[in-house]
Structure formats: structure tokens, C-alpha cells
Coordinates of C-alpha atoms in Angstrom, one line a residue:
Chain A
X1 CA 51.6 92.7 84.5
X2 CA 55.1 91.5 84.8
X3 CA 58.1 92.6 82.8
X4 CA 61.9 93.2 83.0
X5 CA 63.9 96.4 82.7
X6 CA 67.5 96.7 81.6
X7 CA 70.1 98.3 83.8
X8 CA 70.4 102.1 83.6
X9 CA 73.9 101.6 82.0
X10 CA 76.1 98.8 80.7
X11 CA 79.9 98.6 81.3
X12 CA 82.1 100.3 78.8
X13 CA 83.9 97.4 77.1
X14 CA 87.7 97.5 77.6
X15 CA 88.3 97.8 73.8
X16 CA 86.1 100.8 73.6
X17 CA 87.8 102.4 76.6
X18 CA 91.2 101.8 75.1
X19 CA 90.1 103.5 71.8
X20 CA 88.7 106.5 73.7
X21 CA 91.8 106.8 75.8
X22 CA 93.9 106.8 72.6
X23 CA 91.5 109.4 71.2
X24 CA 90.6 107.3 68.2
X25 CA 87.4 107.5 66.1
X26 CA 85.1 105.1 68.0
X27 CA 82.0 105.5 65.9
X28 CA 82.2 102.0 64.3
X29 CA 83.2 100.3 67.5
X30 CA 80.5 102.0 69.5
X31 CA 77.8 101.0 67.0
X32 CA 79.0 97.4 67.1
X33 CA 78.8 97.3 71.0
X34 CA 75.4 99.1 71.0
X35 CA 74.1 96.5 68.5
X36 CA 75.5 93.7 70.6
X37 CA 73.7 95.1 73.7
X38 CA 70.5 95.8 71.8
X39 CA 70.3 92.2 70.5
X40 CA 71.1 90.8 73.9
X41 CA 68.3 92.7 75.4
X42 CA 65.9 91.9 72.6
X43 CA 66.8 88.2 72.8
X44 CA 66.0 88.3 76.5
X45 CA 62.7 90.0 75.6
X46 CA 63.2 92.9 78.0
X47 CA 60.3 95.3 78.3
X48 CA 62.4 98.3 77.5
X49 CA 65.8 99.0 76.0
X50 CA 68.9 101.0 76.5
X51 CA 71.9 101.7 74.4
X52 CA 74.0 101.2 77.5
X53 CA 75.1 104.8 77.8
X54 CA 78.6 103.5 76.8
X55 CA 80.1 107.0 76.2
X56 CA 79.0 108.4 79.6
X57 CA 81.8 108.2 82.1
X58 CA 79.2 108.0 84.8
X59 CA 75.7 109.2 85.5
X60 CA 76.8 112.5 87.1
X61 CA 79.0 113.7 84.3
X62 CA 76.6 112.0 81.7
X63 CA 73.6 114.0 82.9
X64 CA 75.7 117.2 83.0
X65 CA 76.8 116.6 79.5
X66 CA 73.3 117.5 78.3
X67 CA 74.1 121.0 79.7
X68 CA 76.6 123.7 79.0
X69 CA 78.2 125.9 81.6
X70 CA 80.1 123.6 83.8
X71 CA 83.6 122.1 84.0
X72 CA 85.1 119.0 85.5
X73 CA 86.5 119.2 89.1
X74 CA 88.2 116.8 91.5
X75 CA 88.1 113.1 91.2
X76 CA 85.6 111.9 93.7
X77 CA 84.4 108.5 94.8
X78 CA 80.8 107.6 93.7
X79 CA 79.2 106.7 97.0
X80 CA 80.9 103.6 98.5
X81 CA 82.2 102.2 95.2
X82 CA 85.7 101.8 93.8
X83 CA 84.4 103.9 91.0
X84 CA 85.0 107.6 90.6
X85 CA 83.6 110.7 88.8
X86 CA 84.8 114.2 88.3
X87 CA 82.8 116.6 90.4
X88 CA 81.0 119.0 88.2
X89 CA 81.8 122.6 88.9
X90 CA 79.0 124.9 87.8
X91 CA 79.4 128.2 86.1
X92 CA 76.0 129.1 84.7
X93 CA 74.1 126.0 83.5
X94 CA 72.3 126.2 80.2
X95 CA 70.5 123.4 78.3
X96 CA 72.2 122.1 75.2
X97 CA 70.5 120.6 72.1
X98 CA 72.4 117.4 72.4
X99 CA 69.5 115.1 73.4
X100 CA 68.8 114.0 69.9
X101 CA 72.4 112.9 69.5
X102 CA 72.3 111.1 72.8
X103 CA 69.2 109.2 71.7
X104 CA 70.4 108.2 68.2
X105 CA 70.8 104.5 69.0
X106 CA 67.7 104.3 71.3
X107 CA 64.2 103.0 70.2
X108 CA 61.5 105.6 70.1
X109 CA 59.3 104.8 73.0
X110 CA 60.2 101.8 75.1
X111 CA 63.6 103.3 75.9
X112 CA 65.2 103.9 79.3
X113 CA 67.1 107.2 79.7
X114 CA 68.7 107.8 83.1
X115 CA 69.6 111.2 84.6
X116 CA 70.9 112.3 88.0
X117 CA 68.1 114.0 89.9
X118 CA 68.5 117.5 91.3
X119 CA 69.0 116.5 94.9
X120 CA 71.7 113.9 94.2
X121 CA 73.4 116.1 91.6
X122 CA 73.7 118.8 94.3
X123 CA 75.2 116.3 96.8
X124 CA 77.6 114.8 94.3
X125 CA 78.7 118.1 92.9
X126 CA 78.9 120.2 96.0
X127 CA 78.3 117.9 99.0
X128 CA 75.1 119.7 99.9
X129 CA 71.7 118.1 100.5
X130 CA 69.6 120.6 98.7
X131 CA 67.6 120.7 95.5
X132 CA 69.6 122.3 92.7
X133 CA 66.9 124.1 90.8
X134 CA 69.3 125.7 88.4
X135 CA 70.3 122.2 87.3
X136 CA 66.7 120.9 87.3
X137 CA 65.5 123.7 85.1
X138 CA 68.3 123.5 82.7
X139 CA 68.1 119.7 82.5
X140 CA 64.3 119.7 82.1
X141 CA 64.7 122.1 79.3
X142 CA 67.4 119.9 77.6
X143 CA 65.0 117.0 77.9
X144 CA 62.1 118.8 76.5
X145 CA 59.8 116.6 74.3
X146 CA 61.5 113.4 75.5
X147 CA 59.2 110.4 75.3
X148 CA 60.0 107.1 76.9
X149 CA 61.1 106.1 80.4
X150 CA 63.0 108.9 82.2
X151 CA 64.8 107.4 85.2
X152 CA 65.5 110.1 87.7
X153 CA 68.2 108.8 90.0
X154 CA 68.0 110.1 93.6
X155 CA 70.3 107.9 95.7
X156 CA 71.0 110.8 98.0
X157 CA 67.3 110.9 99.1
X158 CA 68.2 107.8 101.2
X159 CA 71.3 109.1 102.7
X160 CA 70.1 112.6 103.7
X161 CA 69.8 112.8 107.4
X162 CA 66.5 114.6 107.1
X163 CA 64.2 114.9 104.2
X164 CA 62.0 117.5 105.8
X165 CA 61.5 120.3 103.4
X166 CA 63.3 118.4 100.7
X167 CA 60.3 116.3 99.7
X168 CA 58.2 119.3 98.6
X169 CA 61.1 120.9 96.7
X170 CA 62.0 117.5 95.1
X171 CA 58.4 117.2 94.0
X172 CA 58.5 120.7 92.6
X173 CA 61.7 120.0 90.7
X174 CA 60.5 116.7 89.3
X175 CA 57.4 118.5 88.0
X176 CA 59.7 120.5 85.8
X177 CA 60.7 117.4 83.8
X178 CA 58.8 116.8 80.6
X179 CA 55.3 115.5 81.0
X180 CA 55.8 113.6 77.8
X181 CA 58.1 111.2 79.6
X182 CA 57.2 108.3 82.0
X183 CA 59.1 109.5 85.0
X184 CA 60.6 106.8 87.3
X185 CA 62.3 107.8 90.5
X186 CA 65.2 105.5 91.3
X187 CA 67.0 105.2 94.6
X188 CA 69.9 102.8 95.4
X189 CA 72.7 101.8 97.7
X190 CA 70.6 102.0 100.9
X191 CA 67.4 100.7 102.3
X192 CA 64.4 102.5 100.9
X193 CA 61.7 101.2 103.2
X194 CA 61.7 104.1 105.7
X195 CA 61.0 106.6 102.9
X196 CA 58.8 104.5 100.7
X197 CA 55.5 106.1 101.7
X198 CA 57.0 109.5 101.2
X199 CA 58.3 108.5 97.7
X200 CA 54.7 107.4 96.8
X201 CA 53.7 111.1 97.2
X202 CA 56.2 112.3 94.6
X203 CA 54.8 113.3 91.1
X204 CA 56.3 110.4 89.2
X205 CA 54.8 107.5 87.3
X206 CA 56.9 104.8 89.0
X207 CA 59.5 103.9 91.6
X208 CA 62.7 101.8 90.9
X209 CA 63.7 100.2 94.2
X210 CA 67.0 98.8 95.2
X211 CA 65.8 95.6 96.9
X212 CA 69.4 94.2 97.2
X213 CA 70.3 96.9 99.7
X214 CA 67.1 96.4 101.6
X215 CA 66.8 92.8 102.9
X216 CA 63.3 93.4 104.3
X217 CA 62.0 95.2 101.3
X218 CA 59.1 92.8 100.6
X219 CA 56.8 94.0 103.3
X220 CA 56.8 97.6 102.3
X221 CA 55.2 97.7 98.9
X222 CA 52.7 95.1 100.1
X223 CA 51.7 97.3 103.0
X224 CA 51.6 100.7 101.2
X225 CA 50.8 99.7 97.6
X226 CA 52.7 101.2 94.7
X227 CA 52.7 103.6 91.8
X228 CA 51.5 102.7 88.4
X229 CA 55.0 101.3 87.6
X230 CA 57.2 99.5 90.1
X231 CA 60.7 98.4 89.2
X232 CA 62.1 95.9 91.6
X233 CA 65.9 96.0 91.6
X234 CA 66.4 92.4 92.6
X235 CA 69.5 91.7 90.6
X236 CA 72.8 92.8 92.2
X237 CA 74.4 95.1 89.7
X238 CA 77.6 95.2 91.8
X239 CA 78.4 91.6 92.0
X240 CA 79.2 88.9 89.4
X241 CA 77.3 86.2 91.3
X242 CA 74.4 85.1 89.0
X243 CA 70.9 85.2 90.6
X244 CA 68.8 82.1 90.4
X245 CA 65.9 83.0 88.2
X246 CA 63.4 80.8 90.1
X247 CA 64.3 82.4 93.4
X248 CA 64.0 85.9 92.2
X249 CA 60.7 85.2 90.5
X250 CA 59.4 83.7 93.7
X251 CA 60.3 86.9 95.6
X252 CA 58.5 89.0 93.0
X253 CA 55.4 86.8 93.2
X254 CA 55.3 87.2 97.0
X255 CA 54.7 91.0 96.7
X256 CA 51.2 92.2 96.3
X257 CA 51.3 95.0 93.8
X258 CA 48.9 96.2 91.2
X259 CA 50.0 98.0 88.0
X260 CA 53.1 97.2 86.0
X261 CA 55.8 95.4 87.9
X262 CA 59.3 95.0 86.4
X263 CA 62.2 93.0 87.6
X264 CA 65.6 94.7 87.1
X265 CA 69.1 95.3 88.4
X266 CA 69.4 97.5 91.4
X267 CA 71.7 100.0 89.6
X268 CA 73.6 100.3 86.3
X269 CA 75.9 97.5 85.3
X270 CA 78.7 100.1 85.3
X271 CA 81.2 98.1 87.4
X272 CA 80.9 94.5 86.4
X273 CA 82.7 93.0 83.4
X274 CA 81.0 93.3 80.1
X275 CA 80.5 89.6 79.5
X276 CA 78.9 89.2 83.0
X277 CA 76.6 92.1 82.2
X278 CA 75.3 90.1 79.2
X279 CA 74.9 86.9 81.2
X280 CA 72.9 88.8 83.8
X281 CA 70.7 90.3 81.0
X282 CA 70.0 86.8 79.8
X283 CA 69.0 85.9 83.4
X284 CA 66.6 88.9 83.5
X285 CA 64.9 87.4 80.5
X286 CA 64.6 84.1 82.2
X287 CA 63.0 85.7 85.3
X288 CA 60.5 87.6 83.1
X289 CA 59.6 84.4 81.3
X290 CA 58.9 82.5 84.6
X291 CA 56.8 85.4 85.9
X292 CA 54.8 85.6 82.7
X293 CA 54.2 81.9 82.8
X294 CA 52.8 82.2 86.3
Chain B
X1 CA 112.8 115.2 111.5
X2 CA 110.0 115.0 108.9
X3 CA 111.3 111.8 107.2
X4 CA 110.1 111.7 103.6
X5 CA 108.6 108.6 101.9
X6 CA 106.2 107.5 99.2
X7 CA 102.9 105.7 99.4
X8 CA 104.1 103.0 97.0
X9 CA 103.5 103.2 93.2
X10 CA 105.7 105.3 90.8
X11 CA 105.1 105.8 87.1
X12 CA 106.4 102.9 85.0
X13 CA 108.9 104.0 82.3
X14 CA 107.5 103.8 78.9
X15 CA 110.1 101.3 77.7
X16 CA 109.0 99.0 80.4
X17 CA 105.3 99.3 79.4
X18 CA 106.3 98.6 75.8
X19 CA 108.4 95.6 76.9
X20 CA 105.7 94.1 79.0
X21 CA 103.1 94.5 76.2
X22 CA 105.4 92.8 73.6
X23 CA 104.4 89.1 73.2
X24 CA 107.6 88.3 71.4
X25 CA 109.7 89.1 74.5
X26 CA 110.4 86.3 76.8
X27 CA 109.3 86.1 80.4
X28 CA 112.9 86.1 81.5
X29 CA 113.7 89.3 79.5
X30 CA 110.6 90.9 80.9
X31 CA 111.7 90.1 84.5
X32 CA 115.1 91.7 83.7
X33 CA 113.4 94.8 82.4
X34 CA 111.3 95.0 85.6
X35 CA 114.5 94.7 87.7
X36 CA 116.1 97.5 85.7
X37 CA 113.0 99.6 86.2
X38 CA 113.2 99.0 90.0
X39 CA 116.8 100.2 90.0
X40 CA 115.9 103.3 88.1
X41 CA 113.0 104.1 90.3
X42 CA 115.1 103.7 93.4
X43 CA 117.7 105.9 91.9
X44 CA 115.1 108.6 91.1
X45 CA 113.8 108.5 94.6
X46 CA 117.3 108.8 95.9
X47 CA 118.0 111.8 93.7
X48 CA 114.8 113.4 94.9
X49 CA 116.1 112.9 98.4
X50 CA 113.5 110.4 99.6
X51 CA 114.4 108.9 103.0
X52 CA 112.2 105.8 102.8
X53 CA 111.7 104.6 99.2
X54 CA 109.7 101.8 97.7
X55 CA 110.2 99.8 94.6
X56 CA 107.5 101.8 92.9
X57 CA 105.4 98.7 92.6
X58 CA 107.0 98.1 89.2
X59 CA 105.9 94.4 89.4
X60 CA 102.3 95.2 90.1
X61 CA 99.6 96.3 87.6
X62 CA 97.0 97.2 90.2
X63 CA 96.9 97.0 93.9
X64 CA 94.2 94.3 94.4
X65 CA 94.8 92.5 91.1
X66 CA 98.4 91.6 92.0
X67 CA 97.3 89.8 95.2
X68 CA 94.1 88.2 94.0
X69 CA 96.2 86.6 91.2
X70 CA 98.4 85.0 93.9
X71 CA 95.9 84.1 96.6
X72 CA 94.0 80.8 96.1
X73 CA 90.2 81.0 95.7
X74 CA 90.0 83.9 93.2
X75 CA 89.2 83.9 89.4
X76 CA 89.2 86.8 87.0
X77 CA 86.1 87.7 85.1
X78 CA 87.2 90.6 83.1
X79 CA 88.2 94.3 83.4
X80 CA 86.1 96.8 85.1
X81 CA 86.3 100.6 84.9
X82 CA 87.3 102.6 87.9
X83 CA 87.0 106.0 86.3
X84 CA 87.3 107.5 82.8
X85 CA 89.1 104.9 80.7
X86 CA 91.0 103.4 83.6
X87 CA 90.3 99.7 84.2
X88 CA 91.4 96.9 86.5
X89 CA 91.0 93.2 86.4
X90 CA 88.6 92.7 89.3
X91 CA 88.6 89.1 90.6
X92 CA 85.7 87.1 92.0
X93 CA 86.2 84.9 95.0
X94 CA 84.7 81.5 94.1
X95 CA 86.1 79.3 96.8
X96 CA 87.6 79.6 100.3
X97 CA 90.8 81.7 100.1
X98 CA 94.2 80.3 101.0
X99 CA 97.8 81.3 101.0
X100 CA 99.7 79.8 98.0
X101 CA 103.1 81.2 98.9
X102 CA 105.2 84.3 99.2
X103 CA 103.9 87.2 97.1
X104 CA 106.3 90.1 98.0
X105 CA 109.4 88.5 99.5
X106 CA 111.5 88.4 96.4
X107 CA 110.4 91.9 95.5
X108 CA 111.5 93.1 98.9
X109 CA 114.8 91.3 98.8
X110 CA 115.6 92.7 95.4
X111 CA 114.7 96.3 96.5
X112 CA 116.8 96.0 99.6
X113 CA 119.8 94.7 97.6
X114 CA 119.6 97.8 95.5
X115 CA 119.4 100.6 98.0
X116 CA 121.1 101.5 101.3
X117 CA 117.9 103.1 102.5
X118 CA 115.2 101.8 104.7
X119 CA 112.5 100.3 102.4
X120 CA 108.8 100.6 102.7
X121 CA 106.8 97.6 101.6
X122 CA 103.2 98.3 100.6
X123 CA 100.7 95.4 100.8
X124 CA 97.0 95.6 100.1
X125 CA 95.0 94.9 103.3
X126 CA 92.3 92.3 103.7
X127 CA 89.3 94.7 103.9
X128 CA 90.2 96.4 100.6
X129 CA 90.8 93.1 98.8
X130 CA 87.5 91.8 100.1
X131 CA 85.7 95.1 99.2
X132 CA 87.2 95.3 95.7
X133 CA 86.4 91.7 94.8
X134 CA 83.2 90.2 93.7
X135 CA 81.9 87.7 96.3
X136 CA 80.5 84.6 94.9
X137 CA 81.4 82.3 97.8
X138 CA 81.3 83.8 101.2
X139 CA 78.2 84.6 103.2
X140 CA 79.4 88.2 103.6
X141 CA 82.3 90.5 103.2
X142 CA 83.3 90.2 106.9
X143 CA 83.7 86.5 106.7
X144 CA 85.8 86.9 103.5
X145 CA 87.9 89.7 105.0
X146 CA 88.5 87.5 108.1
X147 CA 90.0 84.7 105.9
X148 CA 92.0 87.2 103.9
X149 CA 93.5 88.6 107.1
X150 CA 95.0 85.1 107.8
X151 CA 96.5 85.1 104.2
X152 CA 97.9 88.6 104.5
X153 CA 99.2 88.0 108.0
X154 CA 101.1 84.9 106.6
X155 CA 102.7 87.2 104.0
X156 CA 103.6 89.8 106.6
X157 CA 105.3 87.1 108.7
X158 CA 107.3 86.0 105.6
X159 CA 108.3 89.6 104.9
X160 CA 109.3 90.2 108.5
X161 CA 111.5 87.0 108.4
X162 CA 113.1 88.4 105.2
X163 CA 114.0 91.5 107.1
X164 CA 111.3 94.0 106.1
X165 CA 110.9 96.5 109.0
X166 CA 108.4 99.0 107.5
X167 CA 105.2 97.5 106.1
X168 CA 102.4 99.7 104.9
X169 CA 98.9 98.0 104.7
X170 CA 96.9 99.7 102.1
X171 CA 93.2 100.0 103.0
X172 CA 91.7 102.7 100.8
X173 CA 88.3 101.0 100.9
X174 CA 88.1 101.3 104.7
X175 CA 86.7 104.9 104.7
X176 CA 84.0 104.1 102.2
X177 CA 81.7 102.0 104.4
X178 CA 81.2 103.9 107.7
X179 CA 79.3 101.0 109.3
X180 CA 82.1 98.6 108.7
X181 CA 85.1 100.5 110.0
X182 CA 84.8 98.9 113.5
X183 CA 85.2 95.3 112.2
X184 CA 87.6 96.5 109.5
X185 CA 89.9 97.6 112.2
X186 CA 89.5 94.3 114.0
X187 CA 90.5 92.4 110.8
X188 CA 93.5 94.8 110.4
X189 CA 94.6 94.0 114.0
X190 CA 94.4 90.3 113.2
X191 CA 97.1 90.9 110.5
X192 CA 99.6 92.6 112.8
X193 CA 98.8 90.8 116.0
X194 CA 102.0 90.1 118.0
X195 CA 104.5 90.8 115.2
X196 CA 107.4 92.7 116.6
X197 CA 110.3 94.5 114.9
X198 CA 108.2 96.0 112.1
X199 CA 106.8 99.5 111.8
X200 CA 103.3 99.1 110.5
X201 CA 101.7 101.9 108.6
X202 CA 98.2 102.0 107.1
X203 CA 97.3 104.0 104.0
X204 CA 93.7 105.2 103.5
X205 CA 92.6 107.7 100.8
X206 CA 89.7 109.2 98.9
X207 CA 86.9 108.6 101.3
X208 CA 85.2 110.1 104.3
X209 CA 87.8 110.3 107.0
X210 CA 85.3 111.2 109.6
X211 CA 83.8 107.7 109.3
X212 CA 87.2 106.2 110.5
X213 CA 87.0 107.8 113.9
X214 CA 87.1 106.7 116.7
X215 CA 87.7 103.1 115.5
X216 CA 91.1 103.7 113.9
X217 CA 92.5 104.8 117.2
X218 CA 92.1 101.1 118.2
X219 CA 94.4 99.9 115.3
X220 CA 97.6 98.3 116.6
X221 CA 99.7 100.1 114.1
X222 CA 102.3 102.8 114.3
X223 CA 101.3 105.2 111.5
X224 CA 98.4 106.3 109.3
X225 CA 99.4 107.7 105.9
X226 CA 96.6 109.9 104.7
X227 CA 95.7 112.1 101.9
X228 CA 95.4 115.8 102.8
X229 CA 96.3 117.9 99.8
X230 CA 93.3 116.9 97.8
X231 CA 91.1 118.0 100.7
X232 CA 93.0 121.2 101.5
X233 CA 94.3 119.9 104.8
X234 CA 90.8 120.3 106.3
X235 CA 90.7 116.9 107.9
X236 CA 93.6 117.6 110.2
X237 CA 91.0 119.0 112.5
X238 CA 89.6 115.5 112.9
X239 CA 92.9 114.3 114.2
X240 CA 92.8 117.1 116.8
X241 CA 89.2 116.4 117.7
X242 CA 90.0 112.8 118.5
X243 CA 93.4 113.4 120.1
X244 CA 95.1 111.3 117.5
X245 CA 98.6 110.5 118.7
X246 CA 100.1 107.9 116.3
X247 CA 102.6 108.9 113.6
X248 CA 101.1 110.6 110.6
X249 CA 102.1 110.1 107.0
X250 CA 101.1 113.5 105.9
X251 CA 100.0 113.7 102.2
X252 CA 101.3 117.0 100.8
X253 CA 101.3 116.2 97.1
X254 CA 98.2 115.9 94.9
X255 CA 98.7 112.8 92.8
X256 CA 95.8 113.5 90.4
X257 CA 96.9 116.9 89.3
X258 CA 100.0 117.4 87.1
X259 CA 100.7 120.8 88.5
X260 CA 103.8 120.6 90.6
X261 CA 103.3 122.0 94.1
X262 CA 105.5 124.9 95.3
X263 CA 107.9 124.4 98.2
X264 CA 105.7 126.9 100.1
X265 CA 102.7 124.8 99.6
X266 CA 104.5 121.7 101.0
X267 CA 105.7 123.8 104.0
X268 CA 102.2 125.1 104.5
X269 CA 100.9 121.5 104.8
X270 CA 103.5 120.6 107.3
X271 CA 102.9 123.7 109.3
X272 CA 99.2 122.8 109.5
X273 CA 100.1 119.3 110.8
X274 CA 102.3 120.9 113.4
X275 CA 99.1 122.4 114.9
X276 CA 98.0 118.9 115.6
X277 CA 101.1 116.7 116.2
X278 CA 104.7 117.2 117.4
X279 CA 107.3 117.2 114.7
X280 CA 108.6 113.7 115.6
X281 CA 105.3 112.2 114.7
X282 CA 105.1 113.6 111.2
X283 CA 106.3 111.8 108.1
X284 CA 105.9 113.5 104.7
X285 CA 104.6 111.7 101.7
X286 CA 102.4 112.3 98.6
X287 CA 98.6 111.8 99.0
X288 CA 98.6 108.5 97.3
X289 CA 100.6 106.4 94.8
X290 CA 102.2 108.4 91.9
X291 CA 101.6 106.0 89.1
X292 CA 99.1 108.1 87.2
X293 CA 101.5 111.0 86.8
X294 CA 104.1 111.2 84.1
X295 CA 107.6 110.2 85.4
X296 CA 109.0 113.7 85.0
X297 CA 106.2 115.3 87.0
X298 CA 106.3 112.6 89.7
X299 CA 110.0 113.2 90.1
X300 CA 109.6 117.0 90.3
X301 CA 106.8 116.6 92.8
X302 CA 109.0 114.4 95.0
X303 CA 111.9 116.9 94.8
X304 CA 109.7 119.8 95.8
X305 CA 108.2 117.6 98.6
X306 CA 111.7 116.8 100.0
X307 CA 112.8 120.4 99.8
X308 CA 109.7 121.6 101.7
X309 CA 110.3 119.0 104.4
X310 CA 114.0 119.9 104.7
X311 CA 113.3 123.6 105.0
X312 CA 110.7 123.0 107.6
X313 CA 113.2 120.8 109.5
X314 CA 115.7 123.6 109.5
X315 CA 113.0 126.1 110.7
X316 CA 111.8 123.7 113.4
X317 CA 115.3 123.1 114.7
X318 CA 116.2 126.8 114.6
X319 CA 118.8 126.4 111.8
X320 CA 116.7 128.0 109.1

């Protein structure tokens, strides 16, 4: 079965950013942009929807915003991007009850909700490649009862020099997240192939793969098979160049995978202009249509 | 000893921002307002005691946007967020890039006419322009950066002809892709190759400095101006480890924190650098451009920075 997933986030439109900067009430403006994005995704007939996470400054601070007991630290570069986040400084993390508020614009089931995974959170907060169980437990509790796709972002899994010992702990921490959710492990910004077979052992329902950063990605899923859900990040979320729908669809068709296969961007659309993010969403719809027809 | 300088940008006066945002004000009037702002910024740096000022980049909105708007081959597709609610207009390269004409020469001449000091001219480097643009035309970033190097070199030659003798090439993106630093330095060397009579500095900030070594030692430039305060001066050890012997623009002011450093903190930073380099190799500057601070805070920070440098000079020469 083929489908298409939206990005984990959409770019915060400039007008909304300006209103937030000036500390104005943004509720009307926010609703207008969420409606705009929702209808764009619906018109493209995407298989799942997001509200764009427009109020999250980034996935690190956004995930942490579901918790209490931390403060914002130094401005730090998000991997190799010209895009920065405030390093979270933990005091004593506790779950908040803000999830319902966060989900107010999301559909009930076919929604995509991204969180930073406990390994990457540790790396991004403190520069250490270790599983932050305190964060994992608090976040899992904050997400209690969540239904829909839960995208656990673990880009640091690909950049850690060694994953020995991390894999079991990562599996243990992922098991803490609510079983009501369809858990999808997402990696990005580096080739995933060398770790693909290890990722298959993790207790998740699906894998979201950054195929843009891994030129020889095609061979790996065909060789090892896949999870029940495979999300192929074939659309470059960091470039405005528009992918040709036929070419992307042809690459998807070349992979032998059973289960649910979705085409998607390789990351959030955080750092492309808002109008381009909509154009790319429309292209996702075209790719899905071609795949369905085949 | 310990000459003081800035990285480039300085907070724009509020009246300038209001003037530039007002559609009823003519382009000529806006230009005059910018000229006035440059005079003001030069005066403030002079009052703070800065030895090598810049024009505060009053004519620039953002460090890549200014250049991509003036280099052929780029189009703008809309603002993108850098952090919080800070955006810049990120350009996409859609055709082969080419030099359209001088970008900074008038800016330099005006600055020089309005100060008796030596002037630093910051220019964004080819690697960073390539990295911070969308690429819709070139096969890869390296090919784009190579062509941009020719464009930036042309501008550097024009600046040199106009009398600029201290040009700082800003390459903050260079420390963000460890596997590209080697060719990034090659591209940088293409910009400065064979140009005499100019002190070339390179500014790099907010990345993994370890990834720069050993390649940056091959750069044919005189100085690296680096951010150290934000990282508690830890990376000075790297310079020692690699026997770095170029001049160092030592960042002693945190530009993302409104708290004004103490003179003691500035002196501590310089003393740490003295463990690595002789005094004549050390220039003193903020970590990065000051534009995100309020003007008052920026001025206070510069004043403290200069005071710290002067006290260290006295102590180093035995006059303190």
C-alpha cells in the first residue's frame, strides 16, 4: 500500500513570527495558517495530517515544552543547519498536561506528532550520546493515551560513533512511550544504511528514512525488508528545488517492501519558505497519485 | 598590543529602522539616513576606544542576503527562520552565478572618509553563501562555492584597488560540515590568491571548531577571528594542540547575552589566549556581530572590552 506523509513541521510564516515577536495575540492568525496547511494537505490527499507545529520554535524545545522543570540555555546550531535552538537545561523534569492543548488542531487518528527521542535529546541538550531516561519517562507520561502516529526523532543515532549498548537502552526507552500510538522512528541528516538492520530490531511500528542524505539507500530496505510502516524521505526538506513526481515515484517502485510505504520529506519543512512548503506538499500529493495508479 | 576591533555588525538605531520601514520616505532620504547611521556608529566605536572599526553593516540586512541580492544567478523565494522569530530572506541559485559590479566599494569609501582609523571590511565568503542558499542549479555545493569564489575575489580586488587593507571573510558555515572543510579552505584560498597589501581575516562562529583542524592551517590568510566567550575559552586548547601560529581575533564578548561582561572577564580571556600565542598575535574582538544587542548594551560591552585590553597591555608591558 502506498501513501504520502506530511513533513514533521511546516515553516512558521513570517507574519505569524512577527506577531509572536511583538507579543500580540496570535490565536486568529494561527488558526488561519493551520486551516491553510490542513486544506493544502487534504487537497493533496496526504495519508496523515499535521497542524504544522507552527508555535514550536524547533523540535527540541517543542518536545521539552510538554514537560516542566527545564529552562532555556545557550543558542546552539541544530546539526549542520543555519538554524538554531536554545539548549534545554534540565532541573527536574516532570510531565505537563499540555498535550490536549497541543493537539487541539489535529485530527483524531491520522495525525503526525513529532517528538525528539531520548538519545537525540541528550545529545542536543548536553552533548552526550546517552539515553536520557529521565526525559523519556517524563515525555512518555506526558504523551499518555496519545493515539495517532508518534514520530520519535533520533538523528543522533546516525552520528554516534558507536551504538553498542545504546541500542538496548534506546529500545527500552522507546518501550516507555504509549502503546496506543503508532511509533515511527525517524533519523535524518546522515546515511542510515549501516544501521538499518539494527533499527529494524527496535520496538517501533515503522521507520522514517532520510533517503536524500543516503544516495545508495535503495538497496538496503530491499535486502533487509522493512517494518510494518516505512516512510521514505525522498523529498529534500532543506532545498527549494522541486522534485519531479515521476522520478520520485519511480524510485519508490524500485524498492521491494511489503506493508505500508509512504513517501515524505526527509525532515520538517522548518527552513524553507512557507509558499515553497505548500508547493512541495502538492508535489507529495502528485507522487502519491502516481504510485496509487501503478 | 592587543588591538581592538569588531566582527562587523552593530545594532541599527531605532530611528534608522523606522526610516527604512517607511514607504513614504524616498530612497535618497533613506540613503542619507544610512550615511548618518554609519557616522554615528563610527563615533560610538571611537568613543568606546575601538582601534579598527567597521561601518556596523548599516547597509546590510543580513550577511548572505545582502550579497545574493547583488550577485547574478540568485532569486529570493521568501523568508526563512533562523531561530525564534528571526528570519532572513534566503535566496535560491537558479542560474550560473556572475559578478554584476561592486558591492562594498562605496560603503568602504564612505566609511574611510568618516574615520581616521584603519577600517575592517567584512565580506561573506563563498562557502557560506553557497551553504546558506538553496541550490536549484549547480550539481553540488562545491561547484557553486567555486564559482562564488570568483565573484567574491573580484569584489576583494575592487576593494583593494579602493584602498581597503583589512578584509575579513565571514565563513560561519565552514565549521558546520566537517567533511567539507578541506575544500572549503581551497575555495577560500582562491579568493585571496596573490592579492598583496591586504590583511585577510576569516571569521567563523557557532560550530565545531575541532572540525576545522588541521585544514584551516592551510588557509592563506593572516588572522582567524573566532568566538570564545560563548564556549568558555575551551577551544583555545585546540589552537595549542595544532601549533596554530596565525594572528587570532579573540572573541571576549558574548553577543547573545545582554549581560555586560566585567573588565576582569575580558582580561581572563586574554590571559587564556596568552597561554597559546604571543601578545603580538592577539587581536581582541566580540564573539560575533553585535547587531542583536541593544545599542546601549553593545556600546557598554565594547567599552569594557577595550578597557580590559588596555589593562592587559599595561600589565604585559610592565606598566600596569
